[in-house]
Amino acid sequence: MSLVVYLAAFVFGMTSVLLVRRPRRALRNPLAVSTCVSILLGALVFVCAAPATLARVNALTGVPNFGAPLTYGMICAYSCAVLVLLINWRGGPRPLVRRLVLRCVAVYGVLVAAVVVLFALADARTERLTDLDTYYAGTPFMREMILLYLLGHAASMLVMCAVCVKWAREVSGPLRTGLRLIMAGALIDAVGFVAAKCVAVAARWAGHDLDFLSTTVAPPLASLAALLCSAGYLLPSAVAQWRAWADHRRLAPLWDLVRSVSTAPKPPTGWWQLPQARLQWREVSIHDALLVLAPYFDHRVRQRVRDSALRAGHPPHQARLAAEAAMLTDAARRAAAREEPPESAGSYRLHATEVSGTGGLVELAQALHRPPSRTSAHDGAAPSSLSGSLSEPEEPHVA
């Protein structure tokens, strides 16, 4: 059982490492801090709940079952962290968020203190590593301590389920899927862990033996809940990294064309640089290179290619992209040959600089990736294959 619990703790802990790659920046973000604190506390709960850890803690302290209030206190702290995460996730005025967080911490702080006091008052001299909840279900003070931590944990999981259901209706894509995974994990935690233990404890009160629900059923379901919650936390970030990696690759033709004139600082290299960081560096460097090449834009090239593409029946947006790709290719050739700027040079905004994000740059890169098949852009031919259209643009303006 300890191996399963330690594995769940490892998965939970690695989630926080993957979510927070830049600790200094993350510490300035309350949402990032609350997310990682809740995940780390969840990992500590699994570590503390492992029978091997319980035996070691009991031996080090010399107090039988000292691991019980330690584990239950960690569960209460984790439940509080989950609610704080939800408060920060929902957002709102900072004074209101701060008040709600302080109230939540105060309530669960009292709960942790009550767990410790009840354990101190109880008579729990027999060490139990796997069935403490059911073994001491009828023991004064221990009974109340067990019920308190179960009710406190159940409340936070049910609130998390309700909030995830509400938010999942307002968002879409990977975030909605992530919320559903978190909701499924919280539901399994509430039903599979808390409810199973409550039924086992109630059975002891009634004189029956359903200890297997607490010792055999609850721990694996808690591990499964942790796995689902971890997947829910990671999914939006993983999808964003995958899309960044795809955009980084699609920008390669454009970067290969303009990299020689870019004056942006060289990006840091290393395996630890994730796709989003690499994409950000490439995007900044490309925009810098476009500014350098702007004086070399020959609008006669652009107009010839655009008119040729329109006559060939291409949509205006595709014709504009083809014309800008041809003009940019010609500008890069002039800059590399150290030629003088053309007489028709003037101020012009590329479509890629008019839209936010990397979408415009990707379109331009794909237009470069499909060069004219017969005549070079310098000769005024339109590309034989153009990139896909996203929207109908306004007419290009030449100052």
Short mmCIF file of C-alpha atoms in Angstrom, two decimals:
data_model
loop_
_atom_site.label_atom_id
_atom_site.label_comp_id
_atom_site.label_asym_id
_atom_site.label_seq_id
_atom_site.Cartn_x
_atom_site.Cartn_y
_atom_site.Cartn_z
CA MET A 1 0.00 0.00 0.00
CA SER A 2 2.84 2.38 0.78
CA LEU A 3 4.14 2.08 -2.80
CA VAL A 4 0.77 3.11 -4.26
CA VAL A 5 0.51 6.05 -1.88
CA TYR A 6 4.07 7.21 -2.56
CA LEU A 7 3.43 6.99 -6.30
CA ALA A 8 0.37 9.23 -5.93
CA ALA A 9 2.47 11.67 -3.91
CA PHE A 10 5.13 11.70 -6.62
CA VAL A 11 2.58 12.42 -9.35
CA PHE A 12 1.06 15.23 -7.30
CA GLY A 13 4.44 16.74 -6.50
CA MET A 14 5.68 16.62 -10.10
CA THR A 15 2.54 18.48 -11.16
CA SER A 16 3.60 21.50 -9.13
CA VAL A 17 7.12 21.34 -10.59
CA LEU A 18 5.75 21.34 -14.14
CA LEU A 19 3.31 24.14 -13.42
CA VAL A 20 5.89 26.44 -11.82
CA ARG A 21 9.02 26.64 -13.95
CA ARG A 22 10.02 30.15 -12.85
CA PRO A 23 9.60 30.41 -9.06
CA ARG A 24 10.37 34.13 -8.83
CA ARG A 25 7.67 35.02 -11.32
CA ALA A 26 5.21 32.52 -9.83
CA LEU A 27 5.55 34.00 -6.33
CA ARG A 28 4.04 37.24 -7.63
CA ASN A 29 0.95 35.42 -8.84
CA PRO A 30 -1.51 34.44 -6.05
CA LEU A 31 -3.23 31.91 -8.32
CA ALA A 32 0.04 30.16 -9.15
CA VAL A 33 1.06 30.15 -5.48
CA SER A 34 -2.27 28.74 -4.28
CA THR A 35 -2.26 26.11 -7.03
CA CYS A 36 1.20 24.85 -6.14
CA VAL A 37 0.57 25.00 -2.39
CA SER A 38 -2.57 22.89 -2.75
CA ILE A 39 -0.76 20.37 -4.95
CA LEU A 40 2.24 20.13 -2.61
CA LEU A 41 0.01 19.71 0.42
CA GLY A 42 -1.87 16.97 -1.44
CA ALA A 43 1.45 15.24 -2.07
CA LEU A 44 2.39 15.58 1.62
CA VAL A 45 -0.94 14.04 2.61
CA PHE A 46 -0.10 10.90 0.62
CA VAL A 47 3.42 10.79 2.05
CA CYS A 48 2.13 11.11 5.61
CA ALA A 49 -0.66 8.56 5.06
CA ALA A 50 1.66 5.78 3.88
CA PRO A 51 1.93 3.02 6.52
CA ALA A 52 5.74 3.12 6.28
CA THR A 53 5.71 6.86 7.06
CA LEU A 54 3.25 6.42 9.91
CA ALA A 55 5.42 3.73 11.51
CA ARG A 56 8.52 5.90 11.18
CA VAL A 57 6.83 8.99 12.64
CA ASN A 58 5.45 7.00 15.55
CA ALA A 59 8.89 5.54 16.26
CA LEU A 60 10.66 8.91 16.07
CA THR A 61 8.19 10.66 18.38
CA GLY A 62 7.68 7.75 20.75
CA VAL A 63 3.92 8.43 20.69
CA PRO A 64 1.68 5.63 19.37
CA ASN A 65 -0.41 6.83 16.42
CA PHE A 66 1.22 10.28 16.38
CA GLY A 67 1.05 9.99 12.59
CA ALA A 68 -2.75 10.15 12.75
CA PRO A 69 -3.16 13.81 13.81
CA LEU A 70 -0.22 14.69 11.54
CA THR A 71 -1.97 13.10 8.54
CA TYR A 72 -5.40 14.45 9.46
CA GLY A 73 -3.97 17.93 10.00
CA MET A 74 -2.37 17.74 6.56
CA ILE A 75 -5.70 16.69 5.04
CA CYS A 76 -7.40 19.69 6.66
CA ALA A 77 -4.63 21.98 5.40
CA TYR A 78 -5.01 20.51 1.90
CA SER A 79 -8.77 21.06 2.05
CA CYS A 80 -8.18 24.69 3.04
CA ALA A 81 -5.64 25.14 0.21
CA VAL A 82 -8.18 23.81 -2.30
CA LEU A 83 -10.75 26.39 -1.19
CA VAL A 84 -8.13 29.17 -1.30
CA LEU A 85 -7.26 28.05 -4.82
CA LEU A 86 -10.90 28.32 -5.84
CA ILE A 87 -11.16 31.80 -4.28
CA ASN A 88 -8.09 33.03 -6.17
CA TRP A 89 -9.24 31.32 -9.35
CA ARG A 90 -12.59 33.08 -9.26
CA GLY A 91 -10.84 36.39 -8.59
CA GLY A 92 -12.52 39.69 -7.79
CA PRO A 93 -11.52 42.76 -5.80
CA ARG A 94 -8.33 42.08 -3.87
CA PRO A 95 -9.77 43.15 -0.46
CA LEU A 96 -12.67 40.73 -0.92
CA VAL A 97 -10.39 37.90 -2.01
CA ARG A 98 -8.11 38.57 0.95
CA ARG A 99 -11.02 38.48 3.41
CA LEU A 100 -12.35 35.21 2.00
CA VAL A 101 -8.90 33.64 2.12
CA LEU A 102 -8.37 34.73 5.75
CA ARG A 103 -11.79 33.37 6.76
CA CYS A 104 -11.05 30.04 5.10
CA VAL A 105 -7.64 29.80 6.76
CA ALA A 106 -9.17 30.70 10.13
CA VAL A 107 -11.89 28.02 9.89
CA TYR A 108 -9.52 25.25 8.87
CA GLY A 109 -6.91 26.48 11.36
CA VAL A 110 -9.46 25.91 14.12
CA LEU A 111 -10.20 22.50 12.60
CA VAL A 112 -6.52 21.51 12.68
CA ALA A 113 -6.24 22.69 16.28
CA ALA A 114 -9.32 20.67 17.20
CA VAL A 115 -7.82 17.54 15.63
CA VAL A 116 -4.66 17.95 17.72
CA VAL A 117 -6.56 18.65 20.95
CA LEU A 118 -8.94 15.72 20.48
CA PHE A 119 -6.03 13.36 19.85
CA ALA A 120 -4.31 14.60 22.98
CA LEU A 121 -7.45 13.93 25.03
CA ALA A 122 -8.07 10.48 23.53
CA ASP A 123 -6.73 7.16 24.73
CA ALA A 124 -5.06 5.69 21.62
CA ARG A 125 -2.22 3.60 22.94
CA THR A 126 -2.48 0.76 20.42
CA GLU A 127 -0.62 1.57 17.20
CA ARG A 128 -2.75 1.11 14.09
CA LEU A 129 -1.13 1.84 10.72
CA THR A 130 -3.91 0.94 8.26
CA ASP A 131 -7.22 0.71 10.14
CA LEU A 132 -7.03 3.48 12.74
CA ASP A 133 -10.31 5.09 11.61
CA THR A 134 -12.36 1.95 12.16
CA TYR A 135 -10.39 0.58 15.13
CA TYR A 136 -10.96 3.77 17.13
CA ALA A 137 -14.40 4.55 15.66
CA GLY A 138 -16.04 4.17 19.06
CA THR A 139 -13.29 5.67 21.20
CA PRO A 140 -14.16 9.00 22.85
CA PHE A 141 -12.41 12.01 21.33
CA MET A 142 -10.85 9.84 18.61
CA ARG A 143 -14.33 9.40 17.19
CA GLU A 144 -14.87 13.15 17.02
CA MET A 145 -11.42 13.73 15.57
CA ILE A 146 -12.09 11.26 12.74
CA LEU A 147 -15.46 12.79 11.94
CA LEU A 148 -14.08 16.32 11.95
CA TYR A 149 -11.35 15.68 9.41
CA LEU A 150 -13.68 13.67 7.16
CA LEU A 151 -16.37 16.36 7.18
CA GLY A 152 -13.85 19.15 6.57
CA HIS A 153 -12.33 17.31 3.62
CA ALA A 154 -15.72 16.38 2.17
CA ALA A 155 -16.87 20.02 2.31
CA SER A 156 -13.89 21.25 0.29
CA MET A 157 -14.23 18.49 -2.33
CA LEU A 158 -17.95 19.13 -2.80
CA VAL A 159 -17.36 22.87 -3.15
CA MET A 160 -14.67 22.15 -5.73
CA CYS A 161 -17.10 19.94 -7.68
CA ALA A 162 -19.77 22.63 -7.67
CA VAL A 163 -17.38 25.36 -8.79
CA CYS A 164 -15.90 23.19 -11.57
CA VAL A 165 -19.38 22.38 -12.87
CA LYS A 166 -20.25 26.08 -12.98
CA TRP A 167 -17.01 27.18 -14.64
CA ALA A 168 -17.03 24.34 -17.16
CA ARG A 169 -20.19 25.88 -18.65
CA GLU A 170 -18.48 29.22 -19.17
CA VAL A 171 -15.24 28.08 -20.86
CA SER A 172 -14.30 25.76 -23.69
CA GLY A 173 -11.42 23.75 -25.06
CA PRO A 174 -8.64 22.33 -22.88
CA LEU A 175 -9.65 24.47 -19.89
CA ARG A 176 -13.13 22.90 -19.85
CA THR A 177 -11.63 19.42 -20.13
CA GLY A 178 -9.21 20.22 -17.32
CA LEU A 179 -12.04 21.43 -15.11
CA ARG A 180 -13.98 18.25 -15.79
CA LEU A 181 -10.97 16.13 -14.83
CA ILE A 182 -10.54 18.10 -11.61
CA MET A 183 -14.26 17.72 -10.92
CA ALA A 184 -14.06 13.97 -11.51
CA GLY A 185 -11.08 13.72 -9.15
CA ALA A 186 -12.84 15.74 -6.45
CA LEU A 187 -15.99 13.65 -6.83
CA ILE A 188 -14.05 10.39 -6.54
CA ASP A 189 -12.26 11.81 -3.49
CA ALA A 190 -15.57 12.78 -1.86
CA VAL A 191 -17.39 9.55 -2.70
CA GLY A 192 -14.63 6.98 -2.93
CA PHE A 193 -12.51 8.18 -0.01
CA VAL A 194 -14.68 10.15 2.41
CA ALA A 195 -17.92 8.25 1.89
CA ALA A 196 -16.18 4.88 2.05
CA LYS A 197 -14.52 5.75 5.34
CA CYS A 198 -17.76 7.18 6.76
CA VAL A 199 -19.64 4.00 5.88
CA ALA A 200 -16.91 1.87 7.46
CA VAL A 201 -16.97 3.98 10.65
CA ALA A 202 -20.79 3.94 10.81
CA ALA A 203 -20.73 0.15 10.36
CA ARG A 204 -18.47 -0.13 13.41
CA TRP A 205 -20.97 1.92 15.40
CA ALA A 206 -23.71 -0.48 14.34
CA GLY A 207 -21.64 -3.51 15.31
CA HIS A 208 -20.70 -4.57 11.75
CA ASP A 209 -17.33 -4.99 10.09
CA LEU A 210 -16.87 -3.11 6.82
CA ASP A 211 -13.27 -2.19 7.50
CA PHE A 212 -12.24 -3.15 3.96
CA LEU A 213 -13.94 0.03 2.72
CA SER A 214 -11.52 2.11 4.78
CA THR A 215 -8.38 0.00 4.37
CA THR A 216 -8.71 -1.47 0.87
CA VAL A 217 -11.15 0.66 -1.14
CA ALA A 218 -10.47 4.23 0.04
CA PRO A 219 -6.65 4.51 -0.48
CA PRO A 220 -6.61 3.46 -4.19
CA LEU A 221 -9.57 5.71 -4.94
CA ALA A 222 -7.81 8.63 -3.25
CA SER A 223 -4.77 7.92 -5.44
CA LEU A 224 -6.97 7.84 -8.55
CA ALA A 225 -8.54 11.14 -7.52
CA ALA A 226 -5.07 12.67 -7.15
CA LEU A 227 -4.11 11.41 -10.62
CA LEU A 228 -7.23 12.93 -12.21
CA CYS A 229 -6.77 16.25 -10.43
CA SER A 230 -3.12 16.37 -11.52
CA ALA A 231 -4.16 15.70 -15.12
CA GLY A 232 -6.76 18.45 -14.86
CA TYR A 233 -4.23 20.97 -13.57
CA LEU A 234 -1.68 20.05 -16.25
CA LEU A 235 -3.90 19.65 -19.31
CA PRO A 236 -4.38 23.35 -20.24
CA SER A 237 -0.66 24.02 -19.79
CA ALA A 238 0.30 20.91 -21.77
CA VAL A 239 -1.99 21.85 -24.66
CA ALA A 240 -0.60 25.39 -24.67
CA GLN A 241 2.96 24.01 -24.82
CA TRP A 242 2.03 21.67 -27.68
CA ARG A 243 0.50 24.51 -29.68
CA ALA A 244 3.55 26.67 -29.01
CA TRP A 245 5.80 23.89 -30.27
CA ALA A 246 3.71 23.57 -33.45
CA ASP A 247 3.79 27.34 -34.05
CA HIS A 248 7.54 27.39 -33.40
CA ARG A 249 8.03 24.82 -36.16
CA ARG A 250 5.68 26.58 -38.56
CA LEU A 251 7.63 29.81 -38.12
CA ALA A 252 10.86 28.13 -39.28
CA PRO A 253 10.65 29.31 -42.95
CA LEU A 254 10.15 32.92 -41.87
CA TRP A 255 12.91 32.73 -39.28
CA ASP A 256 15.34 31.19 -41.76
CA LEU A 257 14.67 34.11 -44.10
CA VAL A 258 15.13 36.97 -41.62
CA ARG A 259 17.43 35.60 -38.91
CA SER A 260 20.56 37.13 -40.49
CA VAL A 261 19.25 40.68 -39.99
CA SER A 262 17.69 40.28 -36.55
CA THR A 263 19.39 42.34 -33.86
CA ALA A 264 17.45 40.84 -30.95
CA PRO A 265 19.50 39.17 -28.18
CA LYS A 266 20.22 35.52 -28.75
CA PRO A 267 17.74 33.28 -26.92
CA PRO A 268 19.04 31.07 -24.12
CA THR A 269 19.51 27.50 -25.20
CA GLY A 270 19.02 24.31 -23.24
CA TRP A 271 16.66 21.41 -22.82
CA TRP A 272 14.88 23.23 -19.97
CA GLN A 273 13.53 25.89 -22.32
CA LEU A 274 9.90 24.91 -22.91
CA PRO A 275 8.13 25.54 -26.25
CA GLN A 276 6.31 28.68 -25.05
CA ALA A 277 9.60 30.33 -24.08
CA ARG A 278 11.20 29.31 -27.37
CA LEU A 279 8.21 30.63 -29.32
CA GLN A 280 8.31 33.94 -27.47
CA TRP A 281 11.99 34.44 -28.30
CA ARG A 282 11.44 33.54 -31.95
CA GLU A 283 8.45 35.87 -32.24
CA VAL A 284 10.36 38.80 -30.73
CA SER A 285 13.36 38.17 -32.99
CA ILE A 286 11.20 37.99 -36.12
CA HIS A 287 9.42 41.25 -35.31
CA ASP A 288 12.80 42.87 -34.75
CA ALA A 289 14.00 41.60 -38.14
CA LEU A 290 10.85 42.88 -39.86
CA LEU A 291 11.60 46.38 -38.54
CA VAL A 292 15.12 46.14 -39.96
CA LEU A 293 13.82 45.02 -43.37
CA ALA A 294 11.00 47.60 -43.58
CA PRO A 295 13.13 50.20 -45.47
CA TYR A 296 13.80 47.59 -48.18
CA PHE A 297 10.13 46.85 -48.92
CA ASP A 298 9.52 47.28 -52.66
CA HIS A 299 5.83 48.02 -53.08
CA ARG A 300 6.01 47.44 -56.82
CA VAL A 301 6.84 43.79 -56.14
CA ARG A 302 3.99 43.53 -53.67
CA GLN A 303 1.46 45.13 -56.03
CA ARG A 304 2.48 42.96 -58.98
CA VAL A 305 2.19 39.74 -57.01
CA ARG A 306 -1.08 40.81 -55.41
CA ASP A 307 -2.67 41.74 -58.74
CA SER A 308 -1.47 38.50 -60.30
CA ALA A 309 -2.94 36.45 -57.45
CA LEU A 310 -6.27 38.24 -57.65
CA ARG A 311 -6.45 37.63 -61.39
CA ALA A 312 -5.77 33.96 -60.71
CA GLY A 313 -8.91 33.86 -58.54
CA HIS A 314 -7.32 33.76 -55.08
CA PRO A 315 -9.21 35.43 -52.20
CA PRO A 316 -7.99 38.92 -51.22
CA HIS A 317 -6.48 37.71 -47.95
CA GLN A 318 -4.45 35.00 -49.64
CA ALA A 319 -3.39 37.44 -52.34
CA ARG A 320 -2.20 39.88 -49.69
CA LEU A 321 -0.19 37.19 -47.90
CA ALA A 322 1.43 36.07 -51.15
CA ALA A 323 2.31 39.65 -52.04
CA GLU A 324 3.79 40.35 -48.62
CA ALA A 325 5.79 37.11 -48.74
CA ALA A 326 7.21 38.10 -52.13
CA MET A 327 8.02 41.63 -50.92
CA LEU A 328 9.68 40.29 -47.78
CA THR A 329 11.75 37.80 -49.77
CA ASP A 330 12.90 40.59 -52.05
CA ALA A 331 13.73 42.81 -49.05
CA ALA A 332 15.81 40.07 -47.44
CA ARG A 333 17.72 39.59 -50.71
CA ARG A 334 18.42 43.34 -50.96
CA ALA A 335 19.56 43.53 -47.34
CA ALA A 336 21.84 40.53 -47.73
CA ALA A 337 23.37 42.04 -50.89
CA ARG A 338 23.75 45.42 -49.10
CA GLU A 339 21.79 47.16 -51.87
CA GLU A 340 20.26 50.57 -51.52
CA PRO A 341 16.57 50.68 -50.51
CA PRO A 342 14.23 50.75 -53.54
CA GLU A 343 12.75 54.02 -54.77
CA SER A 344 9.23 52.75 -54.08
CA ALA A 345 9.99 52.05 -50.44
CA GLY A 346 7.55 53.55 -47.97
CA SER A 347 5.75 52.87 -44.70
CA TYR A 348 3.67 49.70 -44.83
CA ARG A 349 2.27 47.46 -42.12
CA LEU A 350 2.42 43.75 -42.76
CA HIS A 351 -0.67 41.75 -41.87
CA ALA A 352 1.46 39.84 -39.34
CA THR A 353 2.05 43.07 -37.39
CA GLU A 354 -1.62 44.06 -37.37
CA VAL A 355 -2.91 41.01 -35.50
CA SER A 356 -2.10 39.90 -31.98
CA GLY A 357 -0.44 36.60 -31.23
CA THR A 358 1.55 34.45 -33.60
CA GLY A 359 -1.26 33.73 -36.06
CA GLY A 360 -0.23 36.43 -38.52
CA LEU A 361 3.43 35.40 -38.45
CA VAL A 362 2.48 31.77 -38.99
CA GLU A 363 0.39 32.73 -42.03
CA LEU A 364 3.27 34.72 -43.47
CA ALA A 365 5.68 31.85 -42.81
CA GLN A 366 3.40 29.39 -44.54
CA ALA A 367 3.10 31.72 -47.53
CA LEU A 368 6.91 31.72 -47.70
CA HIS A 369 6.90 27.96 -47.39
CA ARG A 370 4.97 27.73 -50.67
CA PRO A 371 7.08 29.79 -53.08
CA PRO A 372 6.13 30.56 -56.69
CA SER A 373 6.61 27.55 -58.92
CA ARG A 374 7.60 29.25 -62.13
CA THR A 375 8.78 32.79 -61.62
CA SER A 376 10.53 34.39 -58.69
CA ALA A 377 8.80 36.97 -56.58
CA HIS A 378 11.27 39.54 -57.87
CA ASP A 379 9.83 39.03 -61.34
CA GLY A 380 6.34 39.64 -60.08
CA ALA A 381 4.78 36.17 -60.23
CA ALA A 382 2.20 35.03 -57.75
CA PRO A 383 2.71 31.87 -55.71
CA SER A 384 1.02 28.83 -57.16
CA SER A 385 -0.14 27.68 -53.73
CA LEU A 386 -1.19 29.98 -50.93
CA SER A 387 -1.84 29.56 -47.25
CA GLY A 388 -5.33 29.24 -45.84
CA SER A 389 -7.54 32.26 -45.24
CA LEU A 390 -8.62 33.28 -41.76
CA SER A 391 -10.56 36.43 -42.54
CA GLU A 392 -11.11 39.07 -45.16
CA PRO A 393 -8.62 41.89 -44.53
CA GLU A 394 -8.94 45.51 -45.26
CA GLU A 395 -7.25 46.89 -48.34
CA PRO A 396 -3.44 47.29 -47.82
CA HIS A 397 -2.41 50.88 -47.30
CA VAL A 398 0.73 52.39 -48.76
CA ALA A 399 1.82 55.63 -47.19
#
